[in-house]
mmCIF file of C-alpha atoms and ligand atoms in Angstrom:
data_model
loop_
_atom_site.group_PDB
_atom_site.id
_atom_site.type_symbol
_atom_site.label_atom_id
_atom_site.label_comp_id
_atom_site.label_asym_id
_atom_site.label_seq_id
_atom_site.Cartn_x
_atom_site.Cartn_y
_atom_site.Cartn_z
ATOM 1 C CA MET A 1 -25.344 0.259 11.424
ATOM 2 C CA GLU A 2 -24.435 -3.161 12.796
ATOM 3 C CA LYS A 3 -21.576 -3.269 15.207
ATOM 4 C CA CYS A 4 -18.584 -5.492 14.482
ATOM 5 C CA PRO A 5 -18.171 -8.320 17.043
ATOM 6 C CA ALA A 6 -14.454 -7.478 17.330
ATOM 7 C CA ALA A 7 -15.126 -3.784 18.006
ATOM 8 C CA GLY A 8 -13.045 -2.365 20.810
ATOM 9 C CA ARG A 9 -10.536 -5.243 20.689
ATOM 10 C CA CYS A 10 -9.280 -5.278 17.087
ATOM 11 C CA GLY A 11 -6.916 -2.408 16.344
ATOM 12 C CA GLY A 12 -8.373 -1.887 12.851
ATOM 13 C CA CYS A 13 -11.375 0.479 12.941
ATOM 14 C CA GLN A 14 -11.244 3.672 14.941
ATOM 15 C CA PHE A 15 -14.656 4.745 13.618
ATOM 16 C CA GLN A 16 -16.638 1.611 14.426
ATOM 17 C CA GLY A 17 -20.356 2.437 14.599
ATOM 18 C CA VAL A 18 -19.851 6.045 13.427
ATOM 19 C CA PRO A 19 -22.040 6.994 10.413
ATOM 20 C CA TYR A 20 -19.887 7.442 7.303
ATOM 21 C CA GLU A 21 -20.928 11.080 6.770
ATOM 22 C CA ASP A 22 -19.739 11.883 10.298
ATOM 23 C CA GLN A 23 -16.417 10.129 9.670
ATOM 24 C CA LEU A 24 -15.857 12.284 6.594
ATOM 25 C CA ALA A 25 -16.792 15.460 8.484
ATOM 26 C CA LYS A 26 -14.337 14.587 11.253
ATOM 27 C CA LYS A 27 -11.515 13.863 8.797
ATOM 28 C CA GLN A 28 -12.227 17.122 6.963
ATOM 29 C CA LYS A 29 -12.054 19.064 10.199
ATOM 30 C CA ASP A 30 -8.800 17.376 11.203
ATOM 31 C CA MET A 31 -7.208 18.081 7.817
ATOM 32 C CA GLU A 32 -8.257 21.728 7.988
ATOM 33 C CA ALA A 33 -6.757 22.012 11.468
ATOM 34 C CA LEU A 34 -3.483 20.470 10.251
ATOM 35 C CA LEU A 35 -3.133 22.018 6.809
ATOM 36 C CA GLY A 36 -5.495 25.024 6.775
ATOM 37 C CA GLY A 37 -2.684 27.354 7.887
ATOM 38 C CA ILE A 38 -0.638 26.282 4.863
ATOM 39 C CA CYS A 39 -3.120 26.119 1.959
ATOM 40 C CA PRO A 40 -6.819 25.793 1.101
ATOM 41 C CA VAL A 41 -8.182 22.316 1.912
ATOM 42 C CA LEU A 42 -10.716 20.993 -0.621
ATOM 43 C CA PRO A 43 -13.694 18.883 0.542
ATOM 44 C CA ILE A 44 -12.696 15.256 1.177
ATOM 45 C CA ILE A 45 -13.609 12.717 -1.522
ATOM 46 C CA GLY A 46 -15.451 9.841 0.169
ATOM 47 C CA MET A 47 -16.652 6.454 -1.094
ATOM 48 C CA LYS A 48 -20.134 5.528 -2.269
ATOM 49 C CA GLU A 49 -19.831 2.102 -0.654
ATOM 50 C CA PRO A 50 -17.297 2.347 2.122
ATOM 51 C CA GLN A 51 -17.224 -1.362 3.089
ATOM 52 C CA GLY A 52 -15.289 -4.433 1.923
ATOM 53 C CA TYR A 53 -12.836 -2.150 0.125
ATOM 54 C CA ARG A 54 -9.540 -3.748 1.151
ATOM 55 C CA ASN A 55 -7.930 -5.764 -1.658
ATOM 56 C CA LYS A 56 -5.256 -7.002 0.744
ATOM 57 C CA VAL A 57 -6.284 -9.090 3.699
ATOM 58 C CA HIS A 58 -3.816 -10.167 6.340
ATOM 59 C CA HIS A 59 -4.529 -12.571 9.176
ATOM 60 C CA ALA A 60 -2.175 -14.005 11.780
ATOM 61 C CA PHE A 61 -2.573 -17.626 12.901
ATOM 62 C CA GLY A 62 -3.163 -18.611 16.502
ATOM 63 C CA LEU A 63 -4.936 -21.163 18.682
ATOM 64 C CA ASP A 64 -8.028 -20.740 20.787
ATOM 65 C CA ARG A 65 -8.319 -22.088 24.331
ATOM 66 C CA LYS A 66 -9.338 -25.491 23.019
ATOM 67 C CA GLY A 67 -6.291 -25.647 20.741
ATOM 68 C CA ARG A 68 -8.267 -25.014 17.532
ATOM 69 C CA ILE A 69 -6.676 -22.946 14.759
ATOM 70 C CA ILE A 70 -7.951 -19.372 14.579
ATOM 71 C CA THR A 71 -6.936 -16.436 12.393
ATOM 72 C CA GLY A 72 -7.471 -12.750 12.787
ATOM 73 C CA SER A 73 -5.903 -9.408 13.493
ATOM 74 C CA TYR A 74 -3.891 -8.469 16.530
ATOM 75 C CA GLU A 75 -5.557 -6.807 19.461
ATOM 76 C CA GLU A 76 -4.435 -3.185 19.685
ATOM 77 C CA ASP A 77 -0.883 -2.897 21.101
ATOM 78 C CA SER A 78 -0.619 -6.638 21.736
ATOM 79 C CA HIS A 79 -0.047 -9.913 19.959
ATOM 80 C CA ARG A 80 -3.287 -11.557 21.066
ATOM 81 C CA ILE A 81 -5.373 -12.578 18.069
ATOM 82 C CA VAL A 82 -8.919 -11.292 17.656
ATOM 83 C CA PRO A 83 -10.857 -13.578 15.275
ATOM 84 C CA SER A 84 -12.223 -11.321 12.533
ATOM 85 C CA ASP A 85 -14.520 -13.434 10.396
ATOM 86 C CA SER A 86 -16.983 -10.663 9.732
ATOM 87 C CA CYS A 87 -14.638 -7.728 9.232
ATOM 88 C CA MET A 88 -16.425 -5.021 7.247
ATOM 89 C CA LEU A 89 -13.276 -3.631 5.622
ATOM 90 C CA GLU A 90 -11.858 -6.845 4.212
ATOM 91 C CA ASP A 91 -12.721 -8.184 0.788
ATOM 92 C CA PRO A 92 -15.327 -10.953 1.399
ATOM 93 C CA VAL A 93 -13.852 -13.266 -1.284
ATOM 94 C CA SER A 94 -10.470 -13.178 0.479
ATOM 95 C CA ARG A 95 -12.102 -13.808 3.837
ATOM 96 C CA ASP A 96 -13.762 -16.978 2.484
ATOM 97 C CA ILE A 97 -10.395 -18.253 1.291
ATOM 98 C CA ILE A 98 -8.859 -17.622 4.706
ATOM 99 C CA ALA A 99 -11.686 -19.601 6.339
ATOM 100 C CA GLY A 100 -10.952 -22.426 3.852
ATOM 101 C CA ILE A 101 -7.235 -22.335 4.704
ATOM 102 C CA ARG A 102 -8.071 -22.594 8.397
ATOM 103 C CA ASP A 103 -10.225 -25.688 7.835
ATOM 104 C CA LEU A 104 -7.650 -27.325 5.583
ATOM 105 C CA ALA A 105 -4.819 -26.543 8.002
ATOM 106 C CA ALA A 106 -6.782 -28.311 10.731
ATOM 107 C CA SER A 107 -7.379 -31.385 8.557
ATOM 108 C CA PHE A 108 -3.668 -31.503 7.629
ATOM 109 C CA ARG A 109 -2.901 -31.139 11.368
ATOM 110 C CA PHE A 110 -0.544 -28.238 10.784
ATOM 111 C CA SER A 111 1.043 -26.557 13.775
ATOM 112 C CA VAL A 112 0.772 -22.840 14.390
ATOM 113 C CA TYR A 113 3.790 -20.623 14.999
ATOM 114 C CA ASP A 114 4.406 -19.853 18.643
ATOM 115 C CA GLU A 115 5.915 -16.402 19.013
ATOM 116 C CA ASP A 116 7.447 -17.025 22.421
ATOM 117 C CA ARG A 117 9.112 -20.319 21.556
ATOM 118 C CA GLY A 118 9.812 -19.500 17.904
ATOM 119 C CA THR A 119 8.467 -22.900 16.778
ATOM 120 C CA GLY A 120 5.559 -24.076 14.605
ATOM 121 C CA LEU A 121 4.566 -23.811 10.953
ATOM 122 C CA LEU A 122 1.778 -21.374 10.065
ATOM 123 C CA ARG A 123 2.436 -17.771 10.965
ATOM 124 C CA HIS A 124 0.435 -15.440 8.707
ATOM 125 C CA VAL A 125 -1.721 -15.561 5.610
ATOM 126 C CA LEU A 126 -1.908 -12.699 3.163
ATOM 127 C CA ILE A 127 -4.409 -12.535 0.315
ATOM 128 C CA ARG A 128 -4.249 -9.990 -2.485
ATOM 129 C CA ARG A 129 -7.026 -9.783 -5.042
ATOM 130 C CA GLY A 130 -7.034 -7.716 -8.213
ATOM 131 C CA PHE A 131 -10.540 -6.236 -8.075
ATOM 132 C CA LYS A 132 -10.579 -5.671 -11.846
ATOM 133 C CA SER A 133 -8.568 -8.703 -13.015
ATOM 134 C CA GLY A 134 -10.100 -11.121 -10.498
ATOM 135 C CA GLN A 135 -6.656 -12.682 -9.929
ATOM 136 C CA ILE A 136 -5.953 -13.880 -6.403
ATOM 137 C CA MET A 137 -2.618 -14.356 -4.622
ATOM 138 C CA VAL A 138 -2.279 -16.387 -1.437
ATOM 139 C CA VAL A 139 0.899 -15.922 0.584
ATOM 140 C CA LEU A 140 1.440 -18.414 3.398
ATOM 141 C CA VAL A 141 4.024 -17.124 5.821
ATOM 142 C CA THR A 142 5.653 -20.008 7.660
ATOM 143 C CA GLY A 143 7.987 -20.014 10.646
ATOM 144 C CA THR A 144 10.182 -22.699 9.048
ATOM 145 C CA PRO A 145 11.197 -23.518 5.462
ATOM 146 C CA VAL A 146 10.065 -27.141 5.973
ATOM 147 C CA PHE A 147 6.391 -27.384 5.000
ATOM 148 C CA PRO A 148 5.120 -30.977 5.276
ATOM 149 C CA SER A 149 2.570 -32.160 2.661
ATOM 150 C CA ARG A 150 3.042 -28.852 0.909
ATOM 151 C CA ASN A 151 2.041 -29.978 -2.579
ATOM 152 C CA ASN A 152 -1.056 -31.809 -1.381
ATOM 153 C CA PHE A 153 -2.096 -28.833 0.687
ATOM 154 C CA VAL A 154 -1.759 -26.433 -2.236
ATOM 155 C CA LYS A 155 -3.630 -28.837 -4.521
ATOM 156 C CA ALA A 156 -6.501 -29.128 -2.032
ATOM 157 C CA LEU A 157 -6.582 -25.354 -1.518
ATOM 158 C CA VAL A 158 -6.769 -24.514 -5.221
ATOM 159 C CA LYS A 159 -9.386 -27.213 -5.756
ATOM 160 C CA ALA A 160 -11.571 -25.758 -3.000
ATOM 161 C CA HIS A 161 -11.031 -22.157 -4.234
ATOM 162 C CA PRO A 162 -10.458 -22.281 -7.997
ATOM 163 C CA GLY A 163 -10.282 -18.460 -8.142
ATOM 164 C CA ILE A 164 -6.770 -18.580 -6.647
ATOM 165 C CA THR A 165 -4.241 -17.849 -9.389
ATOM 166 C CA THR A 166 -0.983 -18.057 -7.431
ATOM 167 C CA VAL A 167 0.263 -19.429 -4.103
ATOM 168 C CA ILE A 168 3.530 -18.362 -2.482
ATOM 169 C CA GLN A 169 5.340 -19.611 0.598
ATOM 170 C CA ASN A 170 7.240 -16.931 2.458
ATOM 171 C CA VAL A 171 9.547 -17.957 5.273
ATOM 172 C CA ASN A 172 9.785 -15.699 8.287
ATOM 173 C CA SER A 173 11.708 -17.313 11.118
ATOM 174 C CA LYS A 174 12.684 -14.044 12.792
ATOM 175 C CA ARG A 175 11.159 -12.786 16.033
ATOM 176 C CA THR A 176 9.797 -9.638 14.477
ATOM 177 C CA GLY A 177 6.616 -7.657 14.024
ATOM 178 C CA MET A 178 7.185 -7.711 10.246
ATOM 179 C CA VAL A 179 4.776 -10.023 8.422
ATOM 180 C CA LEU A 180 7.012 -11.102 5.543
ATOM 181 C CA GLY A 181 10.464 -12.652 5.788
ATOM 182 C CA ASP A 182 13.209 -12.409 3.174
ATOM 183 C CA ARG A 183 12.674 -15.714 1.360
ATOM 184 C CA SER A 184 9.759 -16.530 -0.933
ATOM 185 C CA GLN A 185 9.017 -19.526 -3.118
ATOM 186 C CA THR A 186 6.229 -19.813 -5.643
ATOM 187 C CA LEU A 187 4.197 -22.987 -5.070
ATOM 188 C CA TYR A 188 1.534 -22.457 -7.717
ATOM 189 C CA GLY A 189 0.992 -20.059 -10.641
ATOM 190 C CA PRO A 190 3.248 -17.183 -11.730
ATOM 191 C CA GLY A 191 4.184 -15.788 -8.292
ATOM 192 C CA PHE A 192 2.409 -12.466 -8.840
ATOM 193 C CA ILE A 193 -1.007 -11.086 -9.792
ATOM 194 C CA THR A 194 -1.844 -8.294 -12.175
ATOM 195 C CA ASP A 195 -4.486 -5.635 -11.758
ATOM 196 C CA GLU A 196 -5.705 -2.627 -13.669
ATOM 197 C CA ILE A 197 -5.681 1.032 -12.655
ATOM 198 C CA CYS A 198 -6.458 4.007 -14.911
ATOM 199 C CA GLY A 199 -6.448 1.703 -17.962
ATOM 200 C CA LEU A 200 -2.961 0.275 -17.308
ATOM 201 C CA ARG A 201 -2.092 -3.222 -16.095
ATOM 202 C CA PHE A 202 0.163 -3.607 -13.099
ATOM 203 C CA ARG A 203 2.024 -6.612 -11.824
ATOM 204 C CA ILE A 204 2.049 -6.957 -8.049
ATOM 205 C CA SER A 205 4.438 -9.276 -6.185
ATOM 206 C CA ALA A 206 4.013 -10.511 -2.617
ATOM 207 C CA GLY A 207 6.302 -7.901 -1.061
ATOM 208 C CA SER A 208 5.562 -4.882 -3.266
ATOM 209 C CA PHE A 209 3.517 -1.973 -2.031
ATOM 210 C CA TYR A 210 0.142 -1.680 -3.701
ATOM 211 C CA GLN A 211 -2.631 0.668 -2.579
ATOM 212 C CA VAL A 212 -5.232 -1.287 -0.592
ATOM 213 C CA ASN A 213 -8.337 0.534 -1.805
ATOM 214 C CA PRO A 214 -8.531 0.189 -5.600
ATOM 215 C CA VAL A 215 -11.680 2.300 -6.030
ATOM 216 C CA GLN A 216 -10.171 5.346 -4.332
ATOM 217 C CA THR A 217 -6.715 4.715 -5.826
ATOM 218 C CA GLU A 218 -8.073 5.463 -9.262
ATOM 219 C CA ILE A 219 -9.419 8.818 -8.016
ATOM 220 C CA LEU A 220 -6.139 9.549 -6.219
ATOM 221 C CA TYR A 221 -3.993 8.839 -9.274
ATOM 222 C CA ARG A 222 -6.245 10.780 -11.659
ATOM 223 C CA THR A 223 -6.069 13.774 -9.323
ATOM 224 C CA ALA A 224 -2.264 13.444 -9.117
ATOM 225 C CA VAL A 225 -1.923 13.362 -12.910
ATOM 226 C CA GLU A 226 -4.290 16.332 -13.281
ATOM 227 C CA TYR A 227 -2.256 18.360 -10.735
ATOM 228 C CA ALA A 228 0.923 17.586 -12.697
ATOM 229 C CA GLY A 229 -0.456 19.569 -15.661
ATOM 230 C CA LEU A 230 1.673 17.726 -18.219
ATOM 231 C CA THR A 231 2.058 18.978 -21.791
ATOM 232 C CA GLY A 232 4.334 16.282 -23.289
ATOM 233 C CA ASN A 233 7.675 18.071 -22.812
ATOM 234 C CA GLU A 234 8.378 17.360 -19.164
ATOM 235 C CA THR A 235 10.997 15.378 -17.332
ATOM 236 C CA VAL A 236 9.020 13.788 -14.513
ATOM 237 C CA ILE A 237 10.329 12.148 -11.340
ATOM 238 C CA ASP A 238 8.186 9.636 -9.442
ATOM 239 C CA ALA A 239 9.848 9.335 -6.034
ATOM 240 C CA TYR A 240 8.916 6.511 -3.636
ATOM 241 C CA CYS A 241 7.334 5.003 -6.742
ATOM 242 C CA GLY A 242 6.585 1.454 -5.550
ATOM 243 C CA THR A 243 5.642 -0.567 -8.644
ATOM 244 C CA GLY A 244 5.675 2.625 -10.729
ATOM 245 C CA THR A 245 1.911 3.102 -10.729
ATOM 246 C CA ILE A 246 1.623 6.895 -10.455
ATOM 247 C CA GLY A 247 4.470 7.695 -12.841
ATOM 248 C CA LEU A 248 3.294 5.185 -15.434
ATOM 249 C CA CYS A 249 -0.232 6.655 -15.346
ATOM 250 C CA ALA A 250 1.411 10.022 -16.155
ATOM 251 C CA ALA A 251 4.178 8.882 -18.546
ATOM 252 C CA GLU A 252 2.099 9.144 -21.695
ATOM 253 C CA GLY A 253 1.772 12.896 -21.162
ATOM 254 C CA ALA A 254 5.478 13.478 -20.426
ATOM 255 C CA ARG A 255 8.772 13.444 -22.300
ATOM 256 C CA ARG A 256 10.439 11.079 -19.870
ATOM 257 C CA LEU A 257 9.839 9.483 -16.501
ATOM 258 C CA ILE A 258 12.379 8.635 -13.813
ATOM 259 C CA GLY A 259 11.181 6.475 -10.911
ATOM 260 C CA VAL A 260 13.052 5.786 -7.676
ATOM 261 C CA GLU A 261 12.178 3.227 -5.025
ATOM 262 C CA LEU A 262 13.972 1.422 -2.192
ATOM 263 C CA SER A 263 12.425 -2.051 -2.547
ATOM 264 C CA ALA A 264 14.199 -4.181 -5.173
ATOM 265 C CA GLY A 265 11.081 -6.309 -5.779
ATOM 266 C CA ALA A 266 8.916 -3.251 -6.385
ATOM 267 C CA VAL A 267 11.491 -1.856 -8.846
ATOM 268 C CA ARG A 268 11.463 -5.155 -10.742
ATOM 269 C CA ASP A 269 7.650 -4.886 -10.904
ATOM 270 C CA ALA A 270 7.927 -1.273 -12.105
ATOM 271 C CA VAL A 271 10.299 -2.206 -14.943
ATOM 272 C CA SER A 272 8.003 -5.029 -15.998
ATOM 273 C CA ASN A 273 4.940 -2.759 -15.728
ATOM 274 C CA ALA A 274 6.536 -0.208 -18.058
ATOM 275 C CA ARG A 275 7.351 -2.907 -20.603
ATOM 276 C CA HIS A 276 3.943 -4.600 -20.524
ATOM 277 C CA ASN A 277 2.102 -1.318 -20.918
ATOM 278 C CA GLY A 278 4.292 -0.268 -23.830
ATOM 279 C CA VAL A 279 5.734 2.718 -21.928
ATOM 280 C CA GLY A 280 9.101 3.351 -23.564
ATOM 281 C CA ASN A 281 10.102 6.614 -21.878
ATOM 282 C CA ALA A 282 10.442 5.378 -18.272
ATOM 283 C CA LYS A 283 13.492 4.345 -16.238
ATOM 284 C CA PHE A 284 13.404 3.004 -12.682
ATOM 285 C CA PHE A 285 16.163 3.022 -10.080
ATOM 286 C CA LYS A 286 16.561 1.135 -6.828
ATOM 287 C CA ASP A 287 17.839 3.668 -4.309
ATOM 288 C CA ASP A 288 16.983 5.736 -1.285
ATOM 289 C CA ALA A 289 14.926 8.585 -2.723
ATOM 290 C CA GLY A 290 16.800 11.299 -0.782
ATOM 291 C CA ARG A 291 20.200 10.009 -1.835
ATOM 292 C CA PHE A 292 19.065 9.635 -5.441
ATOM 293 C CA MET A 293 17.737 13.210 -5.588
ATOM 294 C CA ALA A 294 20.937 14.534 -3.971
ATOM 295 C CA ALA A 295 23.058 12.739 -6.601
ATOM 296 C CA MET A 296 20.907 14.166 -9.418
ATOM 297 C CA ALA A 297 21.217 17.658 -7.966
ATOM 298 C CA GLU A 298 25.019 17.209 -7.654
ATOM 299 C CA ARG A 299 25.179 16.411 -11.375
ATOM 300 C CA GLY A 300 23.343 19.668 -12.067
ATOM 301 C CA GLU A 301 20.259 17.915 -13.459
ATOM 302 C CA LYS A 302 16.800 19.497 -13.484
ATOM 303 C CA CYS A 303 13.239 18.170 -13.586
ATOM 304 C CA ASP A 304 9.911 19.760 -14.456
ATOM 305 C CA VAL A 305 7.433 17.814 -12.364
ATOM 306 C CA LEU A 306 7.983 15.804 -9.195
ATOM 307 C CA PHE A 307 5.559 13.235 -7.824
ATOM 308 C CA MET A 308 6.385 12.104 -4.313
ATOM 309 C CA ASP A 309 4.529 9.493 -2.290
ATOM 310 C CA PRO A 310 6.623 8.681 0.786
ATOM 311 C CA PRO A 311 5.619 6.292 3.583
ATOM 312 C CA ARG A 312 3.776 7.591 6.647
ATOM 313 C CA SER A 313 6.997 8.874 8.199
ATOM 314 C CA GLY A 314 7.208 11.428 5.382
ATOM 315 C CA SER A 315 10.198 12.634 3.414
ATOM 316 C CA THR A 316 13.570 13.910 4.602
ATOM 317 C CA GLU A 317 15.402 17.227 4.685
ATOM 318 C CA GLU A 318 17.962 15.776 2.258
ATOM 319 C CA PHE A 319 15.182 14.923 -0.186
ATOM 320 C CA ILE A 320 13.472 18.315 0.088
ATOM 321 C CA ARG A 321 16.738 20.266 -0.183
ATOM 322 C CA SER A 322 17.756 18.294 -3.274
ATOM 323 C CA ALA A 323 14.271 18.475 -4.807
ATOM 324 C CA ALA A 324 14.439 22.274 -4.580
ATOM 325 C CA ARG A 325 17.792 22.209 -6.423
ATOM 326 C CA LEU A 326 16.244 20.142 -9.230
ATOM 327 C CA ALA A 327 13.744 23.055 -9.382
ATOM 328 C CA PRO A 328 10.550 21.347 -10.660
ATOM 329 C CA SER A 329 7.892 23.924 -11.482
ATOM 330 C CA ARG A 330 5.255 21.654 -9.949
ATOM 331 C CA ILE A 331 5.357 19.125 -7.130
ATOM 332 C CA VAL A 332 2.526 16.705 -6.437
ATOM 333 C CA TYR A 333 2.876 15.320 -2.922
ATOM 334 C CA ILE A 334 0.740 12.268 -2.127
ATOM 335 C CA SER A 335 0.683 11.478 1.563
ATOM 336 C CA CYS A 336 -0.769 8.849 3.868
ATOM 337 C CA GLY A 337 0.581 10.718 6.910
ATOM 338 C CA PRO A 338 -0.940 14.216 7.086
ATOM 339 C CA GLU A 339 1.206 15.235 10.094
ATOM 340 C CA THR A 340 4.441 14.590 8.235
ATOM 341 C CA LEU A 341 2.896 16.158 5.123
ATOM 342 C CA ALA A 342 2.290 19.399 7.062
ATOM 343 C CA ARG A 343 5.905 19.321 8.288
ATOM 344 C CA ASP A 344 7.311 18.696 4.792
ATOM 345 C CA LEU A 345 5.077 21.314 3.129
ATOM 346 C CA ARG A 346 6.455 23.921 5.562
ATOM 347 C CA SER A 347 9.980 22.922 4.515
ATOM 348 C CA PHE A 348 9.061 23.286 0.841
ATOM 349 C CA VAL A 349 7.636 26.763 1.526
ATOM 350 C CA LYS A 350 11.008 27.770 3.012
ATOM 351 C CA LYS A 351 12.675 26.493 -0.172
ATOM 352 C CA GLY A 352 10.640 28.782 -2.433
ATOM 353 C CA TYR A 353 7.476 26.770 -3.111
ATOM 354 C CA LYS A 354 3.847 27.769 -2.708
ATOM 355 C CA VAL A 355 1.285 25.168 -1.662
ATOM 356 C CA GLN A 356 -1.717 25.768 -3.885
ATOM 357 C CA LYS A 357 -4.193 23.274 -2.456
ATOM 358 C CA ALA A 358 -4.653 20.025 -0.572
ATOM 359 C CA GLN A 359 -7.221 17.398 -1.555
ATOM 360 C CA PRO A 360 -8.080 14.777 1.088
ATOM 361 C CA VAL A 361 -9.187 11.408 -0.325
ATOM 362 C CA ASP A 362 -10.765 8.826 1.976
ATOM 363 C CA MET A 363 -8.713 5.740 1.136
ATOM 364 C CA PHE A 364 -9.366 4.097 4.508
ATOM 365 C CA PRO A 365 -13.032 4.412 5.623
ATOM 366 C CA PHE A 366 -13.733 3.428 9.253
ATOM 367 C CA THR A 367 -10.082 3.888 10.182
ATOM 368 C CA GLY A 368 -8.439 7.042 11.490
ATOM 369 C CA HIS A 369 -6.182 7.364 8.420
ATOM 370 C CA THR A 370 -6.573 9.982 5.702
ATOM 371 C CA GLU A 371 -4.739 10.295 2.403
ATOM 372 C CA VAL A 372 -4.015 13.814 1.143
ATOM 373 C CA ILE A 373 -2.715 15.022 -2.173
ATOM 374 C CA ALA A 374 -1.099 18.473 -2.286
ATOM 375 C CA LYS A 375 -0.144 20.606 -5.264
ATOM 376 C CA LEU A 376 2.880 22.885 -4.995
ATOM 377 C CA SER A 377 4.364 25.266 -7.495
ATOM 378 C CA ARG A 378 7.561 27.290 -7.605
ATOM 379 C CA LYS A 379 6.927 30.797 -6.304
ATOM 380 C CA ASP A 380 9.082 32.493 -8.920
ATOM 381 C CA ILE A 381 7.074 31.197 -11.881
ATOM 382 C CA ASN A 382 3.457 31.179 -10.701
HETATM 383 N N1 SAH B 1 3.674 5.471 -5.191
HETATM 384 C C1 SAH B 1 3.489 4.065 -4.923
HETATM 385 C C2 SAH B 1 4.064 3.604 -3.584
HETATM 386 C C3 SAH B 1 3.790 4.458 -2.382
HETATM 387 S S1 SAH B 1 4.153 3.700 -0.810
HETATM 388 C C4 SAH B 1 2.037 3.701 -5.060
HETATM 389 O O1 SAH B 1 1.143 4.538 -5.103
HETATM 390 O O2 SAH B 1 1.742 2.496 -5.138
HETATM 391 C C5 SAH B 1 5.713 4.284 -0.419
HETATM 392 C C6 SAH B 1 6.840 3.562 -1.123
HETATM 393 O O3 SAH B 1 8.069 4.162 -0.672
HETATM 394 C C7 SAH B 1 6.980 2.065 -0.834
HETATM 395 O O4 SAH B 1 7.006 1.359 -2.046
HETATM 396 C C8 SAH B 1 8.326 1.943 -0.086
HETATM 397 O O5 SAH B 1 9.025 0.753 -0.411
HETATM 398 C C9 SAH B 1 9.067 3.154 -0.597
HETATM 399 N N2 SAH B 1 10.130 3.700 0.260
HETATM 400 C C10 SAH B 1 10.185 3.752 1.602
HETATM 401 N N3 SAH B 1 11.277 4.404 2.010
HETATM 402 C C11 SAH B 1 11.943 4.792 0.888
HETATM 403 C C12 SAH B 1 13.146 5.523 0.652
HETATM 404 N N4 SAH B 1 13.880 5.987 1.664
HETATM 405 N N5 SAH B 1 13.504 5.739 -0.625
HETATM 406 C C13 SAH B 1 12.775 5.278 -1.651
HETATM 407 N N6 SAH B 1 11.614 4.590 -1.491
HETATM 408 C C14 SAH B 1 11.208 4.339 -0.237
#
């Protein structure tokens, strides 16, 4: 296997140069060490072609020693940019567009954001591509709202890369590690892309969470829906629902779906996704998931099935306590942070749940991350 030129400097791949089979074996072993004391761990589901899988590509802008514009990822634990033109994880179509943006930016003589001084125009570029729909979103993150020759730049960009379906300017003038700022403006196209998972179409905005590996996402969601064991009568909660993807894939088999999510943009996407897919039994709420569950429990409500897919930091005691009061017979916990999953599963066991199994899915080949999906059921009924 060829070695990446950025290996050892870029913070992206922990398994650079390691054969894929060995990566899977290592992840399996780690998951068994973490979760084996709690439940059986099924063999990890890997990818047939574990390269170029990322549908979201993010580069930061910088300058090389000669003052030429470069883009790439940050060196581990620093803000030095490592040019990553031949990254094996990134979607090659998106990489080509980024190279085009770099060339155009040079010909328009754009400045690059300087983190120390807080001045300059181009800060980050983010490309999202719907692998099934082919739609492409370009988000240019600028350090200032003023963007000289903006219309001409966008025109030239779309002419050079006609596959681009929407271009957005996001303004981030804060000194922060966050990529996106609060303000966005659509410069071309509808301001979002759509993509297809499990036969449904989803709208994805610049700031909404969307799984980065569409091939494995389909496997993940199908497994989640299978674990839910729906019969058509259930009240289902999709907590930390993002754009509503998991819940909407399950809604057809349920009586009603309630989704909760903190990001207002993602909730707007979820509502639109329900409507465009003709799902009439779903409602989405913008709230902290723990607070929302606590309020439901206070009102004496119940649910039958709970999907939960929290960020890497995991869920909270408030959420788990309230979830137990809503008394779902099955919980499907989707996790991108196996350490916090182990912690939360132990809390659920104390609240009267049994963890039946955990299924690792390799969503992030060549990196040290592993996604795991766990099935829990209430001890008193199974
Ligand atoms: N299930 C979705 C999203 C999972 S990512 C999918 O598969 O696409 C986790 C989501 O949790 C993100 O959308 C994030 O905005 C949301 N989130 C983070 N903290 C939250 C909180 N305290 N309450 C509700 N949602 C939260």
